[in-house]
Amino acid sequence: QVQLVESGGGLVQPGGSLRLSCAASGSIFSIYAMGWYRQAPGKQRELVATITNGGSTNYVDSVKGRFTISRDNAKNTVYLQMNSLKPEDTAVYYCNAKTIGPSGRNDYWGQGTQVTVSS
């Protein structure tokens, strides 16, 4: 089992910045990738960014050049630095951890943190 605790959401004006944090605990040795997803009202949850244990990153096109995903292995924490925020970035952001073990692959989710971009 992996537990994920997110923090850092809030209200920000267009063009502003926020940094989300996600702290992992539990069976962290089984994690091979972590990432951030988001879900806006009336829309499906979508991938925002991922980072593997090796440091490889992937971003959805709409955030490339504005968002940066990073990890601090010593703190078992993943960050999402969001710059030049737009109203369309408004959503609940969820941290995700992908694990692999004797029972196969699993996905774990945080509770979500609201990001609102509005003037």
Short mmCIF file of C-alpha atoms in Angstrom, two decimals, residues 16-65:
data_model
loop_
_atom_site.label_atom_id
_atom_site.label_comp_id
_atom_site.label_asym_id
_atom_site.label_seq_id
_atom_site.Cartn_x
_atom_site.Cartn_y
_atom_site.Cartn_z
CA GLY A 16 0.61 33.45 -11.60
CA SER A 17 2.41 30.42 -10.19
CA LEU A 18 1.73 27.60 -7.76
CA ARG A 19 3.73 24.60 -6.59
CA LEU A 20 2.01 21.36 -5.72
CA SER A 21 3.64 18.77 -3.48
CA CYS A 22 2.88 15.07 -3.06
CA ALA A 23 4.47 13.10 -0.24
CA ALA A 24 4.48 9.33 -0.54
CA SER A 25 4.64 6.85 2.33
CA GLY A 26 4.15 3.14 2.83
CA SER A 27 5.54 0.69 0.26
CA ILE A 28 7.47 3.35 -1.60
CA PHE A 29 10.07 0.82 -2.77
CA SER A 30 7.44 -0.53 -5.18
CA ILE A 31 6.90 2.82 -6.93
CA TYR A 32 8.36 3.07 -10.43
CA ALA A 33 6.69 6.28 -11.57
CA MET A 34 4.72 9.18 -10.15
CA GLY A 35 2.68 11.88 -11.74
CA TRP A 36 -0.04 14.47 -11.65
CA TYR A 37 -3.47 14.26 -13.22
CA ARG A 38 -6.26 16.81 -13.21
CA GLN A 39 -10.01 16.83 -13.58
CA ALA A 40 -12.03 19.90 -14.44
CA PRO A 41 -15.80 20.06 -13.85
CA GLY A 42 -17.65 18.03 -16.46
CA LYS A 43 -14.45 16.64 -17.96
CA GLN A 44 -12.54 13.42 -17.71
CA ARG A 45 -9.41 13.12 -15.63
CA GLU A 46 -6.35 13.82 -17.78
CA LEU A 47 -2.65 13.25 -17.44
CA VAL A 48 -0.64 16.39 -16.72
CA ALA A 49 2.90 15.16 -16.12
CA THR A 50 4.80 12.06 -15.05
CA ILE A 51 8.29 11.28 -13.81
CA THR A 52 9.94 7.88 -13.57
CA ASN A 53 12.43 6.64 -11.00
CA GLY A 54 15.10 7.29 -13.60
CA GLY A 55 14.03 10.91 -13.93
CA SER A 56 12.37 10.72 -17.33
CA THR A 57 9.50 13.17 -17.64
CA ASN A 58 6.44 13.46 -19.82
CA TYR A 59 3.94 16.32 -20.17
CA VAL A 60 0.61 16.89 -21.83
CA ASP A 61 1.06 19.35 -24.69
CA SER A 62 -1.06 22.04 -23.07
CA VAL A 63 1.38 22.50 -20.15
CA LYS A 64 4.73 22.07 -21.90
CA GLY A 65 6.99 25.01 -21.21
#
